[in-house]
PDB file of C-alpha atoms in Angstrom:
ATOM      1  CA  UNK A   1      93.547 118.087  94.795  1.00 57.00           C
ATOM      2  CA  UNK A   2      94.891 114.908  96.047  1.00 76.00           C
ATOM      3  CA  UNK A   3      91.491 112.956  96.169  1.00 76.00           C
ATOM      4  CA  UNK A   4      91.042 113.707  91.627  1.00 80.00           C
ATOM      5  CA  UNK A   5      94.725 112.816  91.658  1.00 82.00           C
ATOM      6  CA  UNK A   6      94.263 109.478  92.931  1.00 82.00           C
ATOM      7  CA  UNK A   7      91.266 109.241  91.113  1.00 80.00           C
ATOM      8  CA  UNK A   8      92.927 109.889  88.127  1.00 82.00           C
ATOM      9  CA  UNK A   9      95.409 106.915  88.802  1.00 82.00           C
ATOM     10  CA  UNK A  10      92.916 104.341  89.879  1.00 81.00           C
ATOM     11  CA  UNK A  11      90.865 105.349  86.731  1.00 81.00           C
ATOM     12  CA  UNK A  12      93.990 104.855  84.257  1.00 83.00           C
ATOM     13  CA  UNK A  13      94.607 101.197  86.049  1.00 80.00           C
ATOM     14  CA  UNK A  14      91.178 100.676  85.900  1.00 78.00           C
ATOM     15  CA  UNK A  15      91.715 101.110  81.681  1.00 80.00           C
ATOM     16  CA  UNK A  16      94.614  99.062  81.475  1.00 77.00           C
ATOM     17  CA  UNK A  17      92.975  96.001  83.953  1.00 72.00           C
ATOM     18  CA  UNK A  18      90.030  96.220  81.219  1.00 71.00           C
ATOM     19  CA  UNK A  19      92.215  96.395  78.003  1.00 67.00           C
ATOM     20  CA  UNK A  20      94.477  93.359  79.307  1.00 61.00           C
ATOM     21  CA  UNK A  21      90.961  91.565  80.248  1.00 63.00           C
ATOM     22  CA  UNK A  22      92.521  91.543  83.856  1.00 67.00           C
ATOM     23  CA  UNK A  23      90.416  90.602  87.002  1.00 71.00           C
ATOM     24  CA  UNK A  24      92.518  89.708  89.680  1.00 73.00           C
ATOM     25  CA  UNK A  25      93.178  92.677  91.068  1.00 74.00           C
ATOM     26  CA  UNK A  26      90.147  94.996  89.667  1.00 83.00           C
ATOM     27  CA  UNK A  27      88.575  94.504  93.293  1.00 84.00           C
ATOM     28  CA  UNK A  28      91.170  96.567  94.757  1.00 87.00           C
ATOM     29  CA  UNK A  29      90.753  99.519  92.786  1.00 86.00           C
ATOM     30  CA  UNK A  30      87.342  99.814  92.982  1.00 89.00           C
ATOM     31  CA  UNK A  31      87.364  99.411  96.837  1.00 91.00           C
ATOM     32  CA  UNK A  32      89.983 102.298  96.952  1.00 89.00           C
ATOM     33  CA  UNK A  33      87.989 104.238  95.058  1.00 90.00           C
ATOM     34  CA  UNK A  34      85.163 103.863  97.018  1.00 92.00           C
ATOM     35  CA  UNK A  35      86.847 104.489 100.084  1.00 91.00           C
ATOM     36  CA  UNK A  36      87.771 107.519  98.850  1.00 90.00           C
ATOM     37  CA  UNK A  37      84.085 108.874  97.657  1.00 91.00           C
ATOM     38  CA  UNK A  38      82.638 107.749 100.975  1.00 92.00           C
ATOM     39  CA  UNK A  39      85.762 110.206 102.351  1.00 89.00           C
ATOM     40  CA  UNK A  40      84.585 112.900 100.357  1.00 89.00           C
ATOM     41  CA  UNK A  41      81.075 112.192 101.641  1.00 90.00           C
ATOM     42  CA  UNK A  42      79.316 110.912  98.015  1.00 93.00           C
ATOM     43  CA  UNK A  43      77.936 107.634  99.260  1.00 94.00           C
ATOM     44  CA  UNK A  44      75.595 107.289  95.825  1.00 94.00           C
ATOM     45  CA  UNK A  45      79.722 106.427  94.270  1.00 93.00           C
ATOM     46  CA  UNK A  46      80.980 105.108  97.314  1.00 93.00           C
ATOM     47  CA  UNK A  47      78.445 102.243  97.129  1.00 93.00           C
ATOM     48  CA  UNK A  48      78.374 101.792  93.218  1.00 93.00           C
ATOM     49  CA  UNK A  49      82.509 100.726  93.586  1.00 92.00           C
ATOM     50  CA  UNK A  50      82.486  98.443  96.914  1.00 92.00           C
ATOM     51  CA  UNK A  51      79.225  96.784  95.054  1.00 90.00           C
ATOM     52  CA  UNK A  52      81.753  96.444  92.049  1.00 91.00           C
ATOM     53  CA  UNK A  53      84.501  94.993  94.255  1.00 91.00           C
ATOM     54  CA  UNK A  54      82.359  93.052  96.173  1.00 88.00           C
ATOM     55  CA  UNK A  55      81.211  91.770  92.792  1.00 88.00           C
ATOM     56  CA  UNK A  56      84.608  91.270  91.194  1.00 88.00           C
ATOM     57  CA  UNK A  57      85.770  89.235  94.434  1.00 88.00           C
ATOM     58  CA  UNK A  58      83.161  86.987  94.199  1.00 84.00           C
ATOM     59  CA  UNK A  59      84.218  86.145  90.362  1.00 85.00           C
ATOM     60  CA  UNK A  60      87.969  85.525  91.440  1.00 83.00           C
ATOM     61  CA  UNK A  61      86.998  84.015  95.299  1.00 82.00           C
ATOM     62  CA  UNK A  62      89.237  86.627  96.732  1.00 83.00           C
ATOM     63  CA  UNK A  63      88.140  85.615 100.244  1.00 83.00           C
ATOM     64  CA  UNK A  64      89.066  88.765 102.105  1.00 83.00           C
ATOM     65  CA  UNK A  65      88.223  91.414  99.506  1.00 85.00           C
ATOM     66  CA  UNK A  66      84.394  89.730  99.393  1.00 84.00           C
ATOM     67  CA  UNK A  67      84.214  89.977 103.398  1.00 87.00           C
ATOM     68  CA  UNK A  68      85.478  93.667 103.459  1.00 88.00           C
ATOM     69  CA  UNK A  69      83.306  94.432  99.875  1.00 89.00           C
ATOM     70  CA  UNK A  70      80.637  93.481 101.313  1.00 85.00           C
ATOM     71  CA  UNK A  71      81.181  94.762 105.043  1.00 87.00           C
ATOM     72  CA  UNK A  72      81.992  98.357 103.349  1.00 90.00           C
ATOM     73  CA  UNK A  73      78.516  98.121 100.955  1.00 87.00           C
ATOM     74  CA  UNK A  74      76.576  97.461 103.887  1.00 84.00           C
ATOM     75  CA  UNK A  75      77.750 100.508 105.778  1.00 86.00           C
ATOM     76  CA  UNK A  76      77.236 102.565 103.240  1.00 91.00           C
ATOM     77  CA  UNK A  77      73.558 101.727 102.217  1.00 88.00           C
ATOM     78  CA  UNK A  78      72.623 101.804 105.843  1.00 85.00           C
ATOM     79  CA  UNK A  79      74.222 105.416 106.136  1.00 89.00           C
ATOM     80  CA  UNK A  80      72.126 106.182 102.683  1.00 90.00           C
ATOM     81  CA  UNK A  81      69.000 105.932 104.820  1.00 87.00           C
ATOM     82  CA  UNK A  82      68.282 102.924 103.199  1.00 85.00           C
ATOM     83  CA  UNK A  83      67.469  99.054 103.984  1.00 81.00           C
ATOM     84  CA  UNK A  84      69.838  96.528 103.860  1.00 77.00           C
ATOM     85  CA  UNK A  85      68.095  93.610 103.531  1.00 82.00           C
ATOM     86  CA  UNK A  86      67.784  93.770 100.117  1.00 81.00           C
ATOM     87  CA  UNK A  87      71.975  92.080 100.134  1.00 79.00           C
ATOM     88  CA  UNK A  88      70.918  89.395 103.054  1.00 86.00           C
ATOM     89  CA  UNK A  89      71.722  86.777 100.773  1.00 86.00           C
ATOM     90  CA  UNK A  90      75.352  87.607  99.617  1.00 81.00           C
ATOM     91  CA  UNK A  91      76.109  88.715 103.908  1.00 84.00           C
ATOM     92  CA  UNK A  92      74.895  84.885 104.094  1.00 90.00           C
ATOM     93  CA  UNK A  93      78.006  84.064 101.417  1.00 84.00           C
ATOM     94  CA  UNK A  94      80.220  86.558 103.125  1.00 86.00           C
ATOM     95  CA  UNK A  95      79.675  84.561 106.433  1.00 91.00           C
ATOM     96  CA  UNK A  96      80.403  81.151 105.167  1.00 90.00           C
ATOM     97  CA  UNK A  97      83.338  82.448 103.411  1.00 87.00           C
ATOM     98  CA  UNK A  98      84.858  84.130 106.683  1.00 90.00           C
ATOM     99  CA  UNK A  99      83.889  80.988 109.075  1.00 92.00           C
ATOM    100  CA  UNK A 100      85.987  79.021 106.443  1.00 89.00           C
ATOM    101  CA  UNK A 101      88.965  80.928 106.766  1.00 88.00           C
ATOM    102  CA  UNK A 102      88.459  81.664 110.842  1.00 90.00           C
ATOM    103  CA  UNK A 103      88.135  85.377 110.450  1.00 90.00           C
ATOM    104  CA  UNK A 104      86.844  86.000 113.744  1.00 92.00           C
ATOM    105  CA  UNK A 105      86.130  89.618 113.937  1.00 91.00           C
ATOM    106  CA  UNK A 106      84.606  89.755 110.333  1.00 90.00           C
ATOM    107  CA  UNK A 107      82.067  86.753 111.460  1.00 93.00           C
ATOM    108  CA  UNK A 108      81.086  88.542 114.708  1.00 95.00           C
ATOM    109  CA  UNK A 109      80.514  91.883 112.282  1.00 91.00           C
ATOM    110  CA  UNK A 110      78.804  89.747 109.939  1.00 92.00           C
ATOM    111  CA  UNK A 111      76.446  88.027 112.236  1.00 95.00           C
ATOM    112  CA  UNK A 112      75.916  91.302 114.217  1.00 94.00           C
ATOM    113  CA  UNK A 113      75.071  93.183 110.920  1.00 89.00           C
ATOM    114  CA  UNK A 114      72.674  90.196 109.464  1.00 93.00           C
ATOM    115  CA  UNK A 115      71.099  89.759 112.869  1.00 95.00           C
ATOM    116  CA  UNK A 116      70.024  93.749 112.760  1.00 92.00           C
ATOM    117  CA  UNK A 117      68.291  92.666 109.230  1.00 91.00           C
ATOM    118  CA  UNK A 118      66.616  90.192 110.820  1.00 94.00           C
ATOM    119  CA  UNK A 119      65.371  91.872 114.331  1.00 94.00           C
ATOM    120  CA  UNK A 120      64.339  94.765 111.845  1.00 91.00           C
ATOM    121  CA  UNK A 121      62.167  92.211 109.650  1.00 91.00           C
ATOM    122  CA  UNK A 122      60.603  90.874 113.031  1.00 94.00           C
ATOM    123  CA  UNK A 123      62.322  87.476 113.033  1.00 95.00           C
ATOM    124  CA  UNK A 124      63.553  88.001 116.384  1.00 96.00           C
ATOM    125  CA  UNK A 125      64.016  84.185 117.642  1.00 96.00           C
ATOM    126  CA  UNK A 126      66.461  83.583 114.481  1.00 96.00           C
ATOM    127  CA  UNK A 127      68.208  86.605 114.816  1.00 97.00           C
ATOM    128  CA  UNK A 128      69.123  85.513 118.758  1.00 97.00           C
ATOM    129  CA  UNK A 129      69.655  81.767 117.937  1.00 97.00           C
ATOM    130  CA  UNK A 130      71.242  82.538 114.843  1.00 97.00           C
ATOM    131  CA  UNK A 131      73.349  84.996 115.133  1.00 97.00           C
ATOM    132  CA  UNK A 132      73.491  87.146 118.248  1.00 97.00           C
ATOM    133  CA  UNK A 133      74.261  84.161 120.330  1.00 97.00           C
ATOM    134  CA  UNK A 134      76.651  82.947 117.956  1.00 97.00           C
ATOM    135  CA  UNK A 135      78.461  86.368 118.381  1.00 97.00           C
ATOM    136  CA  UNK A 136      78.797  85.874 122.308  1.00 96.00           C
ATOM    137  CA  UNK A 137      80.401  82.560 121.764  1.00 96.00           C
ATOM    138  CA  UNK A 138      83.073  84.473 119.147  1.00 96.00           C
ATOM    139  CA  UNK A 139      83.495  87.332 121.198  1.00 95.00           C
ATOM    140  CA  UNK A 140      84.206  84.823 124.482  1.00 94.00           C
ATOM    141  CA  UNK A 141      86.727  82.866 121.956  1.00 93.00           C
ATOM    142  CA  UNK A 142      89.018  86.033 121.223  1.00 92.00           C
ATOM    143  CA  UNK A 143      88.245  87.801 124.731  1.00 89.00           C
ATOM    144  CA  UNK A 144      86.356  90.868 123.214  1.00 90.00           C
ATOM    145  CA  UNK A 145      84.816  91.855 126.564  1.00 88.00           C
ATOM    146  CA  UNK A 146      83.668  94.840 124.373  1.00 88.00           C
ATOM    147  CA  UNK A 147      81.890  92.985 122.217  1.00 93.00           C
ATOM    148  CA  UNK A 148      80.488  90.495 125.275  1.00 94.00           C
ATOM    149  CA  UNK A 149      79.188  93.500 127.394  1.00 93.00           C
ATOM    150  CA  UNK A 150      77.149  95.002 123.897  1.00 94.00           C
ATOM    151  CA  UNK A 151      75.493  91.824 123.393  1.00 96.00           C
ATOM    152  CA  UNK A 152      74.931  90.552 126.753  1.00 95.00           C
ATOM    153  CA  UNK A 153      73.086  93.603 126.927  1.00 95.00           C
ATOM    154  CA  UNK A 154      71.217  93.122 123.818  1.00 96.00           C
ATOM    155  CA  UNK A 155      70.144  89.801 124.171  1.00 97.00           C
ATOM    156  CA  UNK A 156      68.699  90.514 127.864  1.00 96.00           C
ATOM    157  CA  UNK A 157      66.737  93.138 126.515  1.00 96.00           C
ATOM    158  CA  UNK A 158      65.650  90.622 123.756  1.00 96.00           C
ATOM    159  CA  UNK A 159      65.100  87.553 125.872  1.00 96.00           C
ATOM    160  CA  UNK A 160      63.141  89.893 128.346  1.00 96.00           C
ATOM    161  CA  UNK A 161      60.663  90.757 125.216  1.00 95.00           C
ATOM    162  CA  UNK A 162      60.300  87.215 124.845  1.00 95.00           C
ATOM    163  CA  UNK A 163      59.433  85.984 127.612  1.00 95.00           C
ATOM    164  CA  UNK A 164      62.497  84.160 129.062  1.00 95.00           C
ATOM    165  CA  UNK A 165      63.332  85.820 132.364  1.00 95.00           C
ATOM    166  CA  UNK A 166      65.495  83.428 132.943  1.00 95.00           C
ATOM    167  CA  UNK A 167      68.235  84.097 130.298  1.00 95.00           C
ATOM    168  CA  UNK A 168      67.808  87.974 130.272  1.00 96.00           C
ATOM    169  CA  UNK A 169      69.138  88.002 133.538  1.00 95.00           C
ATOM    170  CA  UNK A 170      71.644  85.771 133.334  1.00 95.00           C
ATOM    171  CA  UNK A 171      72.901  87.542 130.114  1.00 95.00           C
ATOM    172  CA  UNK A 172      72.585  91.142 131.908  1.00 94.00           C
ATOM    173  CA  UNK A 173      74.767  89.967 134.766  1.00 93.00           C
ATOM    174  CA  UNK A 174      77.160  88.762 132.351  1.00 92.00           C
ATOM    175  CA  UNK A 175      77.805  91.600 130.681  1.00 91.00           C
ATOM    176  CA  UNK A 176      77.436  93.654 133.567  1.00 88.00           C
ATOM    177  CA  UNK A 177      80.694  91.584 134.474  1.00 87.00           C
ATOM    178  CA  UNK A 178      82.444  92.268 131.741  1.00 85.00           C
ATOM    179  CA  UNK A 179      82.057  95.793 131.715  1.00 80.00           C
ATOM    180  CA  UNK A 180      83.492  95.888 135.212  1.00 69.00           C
ATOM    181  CA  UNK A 181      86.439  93.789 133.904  1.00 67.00           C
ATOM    182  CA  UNK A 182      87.509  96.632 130.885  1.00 59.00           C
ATOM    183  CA  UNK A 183      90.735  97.535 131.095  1.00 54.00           C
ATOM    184  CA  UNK A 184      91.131 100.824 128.785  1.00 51.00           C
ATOM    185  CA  UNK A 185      89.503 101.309 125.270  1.00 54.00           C
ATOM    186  CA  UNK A 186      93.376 100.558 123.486  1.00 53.00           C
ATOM    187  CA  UNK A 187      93.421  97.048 125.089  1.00 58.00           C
ATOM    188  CA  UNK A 188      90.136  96.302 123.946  1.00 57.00           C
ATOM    189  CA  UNK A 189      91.331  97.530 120.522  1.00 60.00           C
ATOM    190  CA  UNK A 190      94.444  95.668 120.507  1.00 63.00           C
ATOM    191  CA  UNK A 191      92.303  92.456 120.657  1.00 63.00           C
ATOM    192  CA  UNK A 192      90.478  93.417 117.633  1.00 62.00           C
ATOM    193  CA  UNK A 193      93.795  94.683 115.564  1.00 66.00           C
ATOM    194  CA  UNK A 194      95.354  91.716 116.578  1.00 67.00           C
ATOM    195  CA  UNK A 195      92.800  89.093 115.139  1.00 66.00           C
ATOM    196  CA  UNK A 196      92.242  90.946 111.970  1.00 64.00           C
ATOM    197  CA  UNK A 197      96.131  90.942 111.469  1.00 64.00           C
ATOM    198  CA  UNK A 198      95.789  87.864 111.898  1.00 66.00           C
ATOM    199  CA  UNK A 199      93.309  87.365 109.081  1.00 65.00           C
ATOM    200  CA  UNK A 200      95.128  89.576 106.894  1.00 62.00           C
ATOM    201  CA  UNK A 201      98.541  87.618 106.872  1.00 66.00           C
ATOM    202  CA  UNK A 202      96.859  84.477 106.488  1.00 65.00           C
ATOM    203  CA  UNK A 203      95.528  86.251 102.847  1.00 62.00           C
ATOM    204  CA  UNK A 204      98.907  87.409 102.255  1.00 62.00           C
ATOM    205  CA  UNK A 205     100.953  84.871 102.828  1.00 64.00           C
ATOM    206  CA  UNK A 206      98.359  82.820 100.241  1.00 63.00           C
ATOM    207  CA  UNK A 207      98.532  85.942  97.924  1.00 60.00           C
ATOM    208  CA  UNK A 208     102.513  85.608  97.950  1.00 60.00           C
ATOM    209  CA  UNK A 209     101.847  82.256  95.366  1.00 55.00           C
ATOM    210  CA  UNK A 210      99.981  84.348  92.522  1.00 54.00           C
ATOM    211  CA  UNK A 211     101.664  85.475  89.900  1.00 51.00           C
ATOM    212  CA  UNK A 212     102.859  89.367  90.279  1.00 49.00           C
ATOM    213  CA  UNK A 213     100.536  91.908  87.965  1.00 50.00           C
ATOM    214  CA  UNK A 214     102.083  93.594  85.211  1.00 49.00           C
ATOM    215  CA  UNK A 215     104.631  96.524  86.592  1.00 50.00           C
ATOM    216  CA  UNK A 216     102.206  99.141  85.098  1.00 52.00           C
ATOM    217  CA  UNK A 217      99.611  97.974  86.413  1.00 58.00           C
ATOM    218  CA  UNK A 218     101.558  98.192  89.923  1.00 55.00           C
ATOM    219  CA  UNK A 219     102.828 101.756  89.290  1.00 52.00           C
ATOM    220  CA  UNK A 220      99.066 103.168  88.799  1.00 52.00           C
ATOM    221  CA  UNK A 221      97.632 101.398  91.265  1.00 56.00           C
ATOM    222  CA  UNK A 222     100.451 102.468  93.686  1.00 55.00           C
ATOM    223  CA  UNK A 223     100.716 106.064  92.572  1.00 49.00           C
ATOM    224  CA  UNK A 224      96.876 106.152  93.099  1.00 53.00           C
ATOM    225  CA  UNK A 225      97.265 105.035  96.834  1.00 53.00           C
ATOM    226  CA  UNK A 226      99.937 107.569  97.623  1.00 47.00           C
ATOM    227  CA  UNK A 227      97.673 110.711  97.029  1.00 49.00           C
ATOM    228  CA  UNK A 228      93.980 108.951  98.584  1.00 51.00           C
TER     229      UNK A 228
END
């Protein structure tokens, strides 16, 4: 089965990264391998190895790997039927680490994600101020009218709860806008792929100074990627 195959790869890097007392690079793996567990459907693993590389990144300040660590533990938990709030504190880290690298997408998932927390714990003024609004202002700097129409929509209904009229309309007609200005879901899409390239390459092309890994180290990791 190709899923145990790869597996079985990640595990044998995962040996030799431990022997050689290697960390850079242990984040990886254990993200793979619980991407491939949460494909597979056992979430209980799935979230054991993204907590491990979401640990591990934070030890070697892998910038990226901590934002997509923790974005990928946070799904999981949430589709576990269980609360997330107990990690508000390292999605606080994650955010500061992607508004100092300009990840734009990963902040508006971030502040989306920690504003849920928030509503869900009652603290519905900080989760607007905070972080909802914040995500309109991100989504209007990379033209996500996606992302503008969702929120506008949320924060009227939020605003309206509260109290202020005013805004809830003025947010509804906003997104109402937007909606009326979609193009076609791929557009929309492209937007997003586009930004998160964006993020990626800027990892990369820091990445490209490291010193390369051992070549075993390489061939498992590889091998393990062709059959997930």
């Amino acid at each position: 089965h190709s899923t145990e195959q790869a597996l079985l790869y990640y595990k044998m890097a995962l040996s030799i990264y431990k022997k050689e007392e290697h960390e850079k690079g242990l984040d990886k793996i254990y993200f793979n391998m619980g991407a491939l567990y949460r494909r597979v459907g056992d979430l209980n693993a799935a979230f054991k190895y993204y907590l491990k590389s979401a640990n591990i990144a934070d030890k070697t300040n892998d910038s990226l790997a901590q934002i997509q660590s923790r974005l990928a533990t946070m799904i999981v938990y949430r589709r576990m039927g269980k609360d997330d709030a107990r990690f508000l504190d390292k999605y606080y880290r994650a955010l500061k680490v992607a508004e100092r690298n300009d990840f734009f997408v990963m902040q508006i998932q971030l502040h989306e994600n920690i504003g849920n927390v928030l509503i869900r714990k009652g603290e519905v003024k900080e989760a607007l101020n905070e972080h909802f609004l914040p995500v309109w202002s991100l989504a209007e700097r990379i033209n996500d009218h996606e992302t503008l129409f969702e929120m506008g929509m949320r924060l009227a209904k939020h605003m309206e709860a509260l109290g202020d009229h005013k805004s809830a309309y003025m947010y509804q007609r906003s997104a109402i806008l937007y909606k009326d200005s979609f193009e076609n879901k791929n557009q929309l899409q492209k937007f997003r792929t586009m930004h998160f390239k964006e993020s990626i390459d800027k990892q990369i092309s820091l990445r490209k100074k490291e010193k390369v890994e051992s070549d075993r180290l390489q061939l498992y990791t590889g091998v393990g990627g062709v059959f997930a």
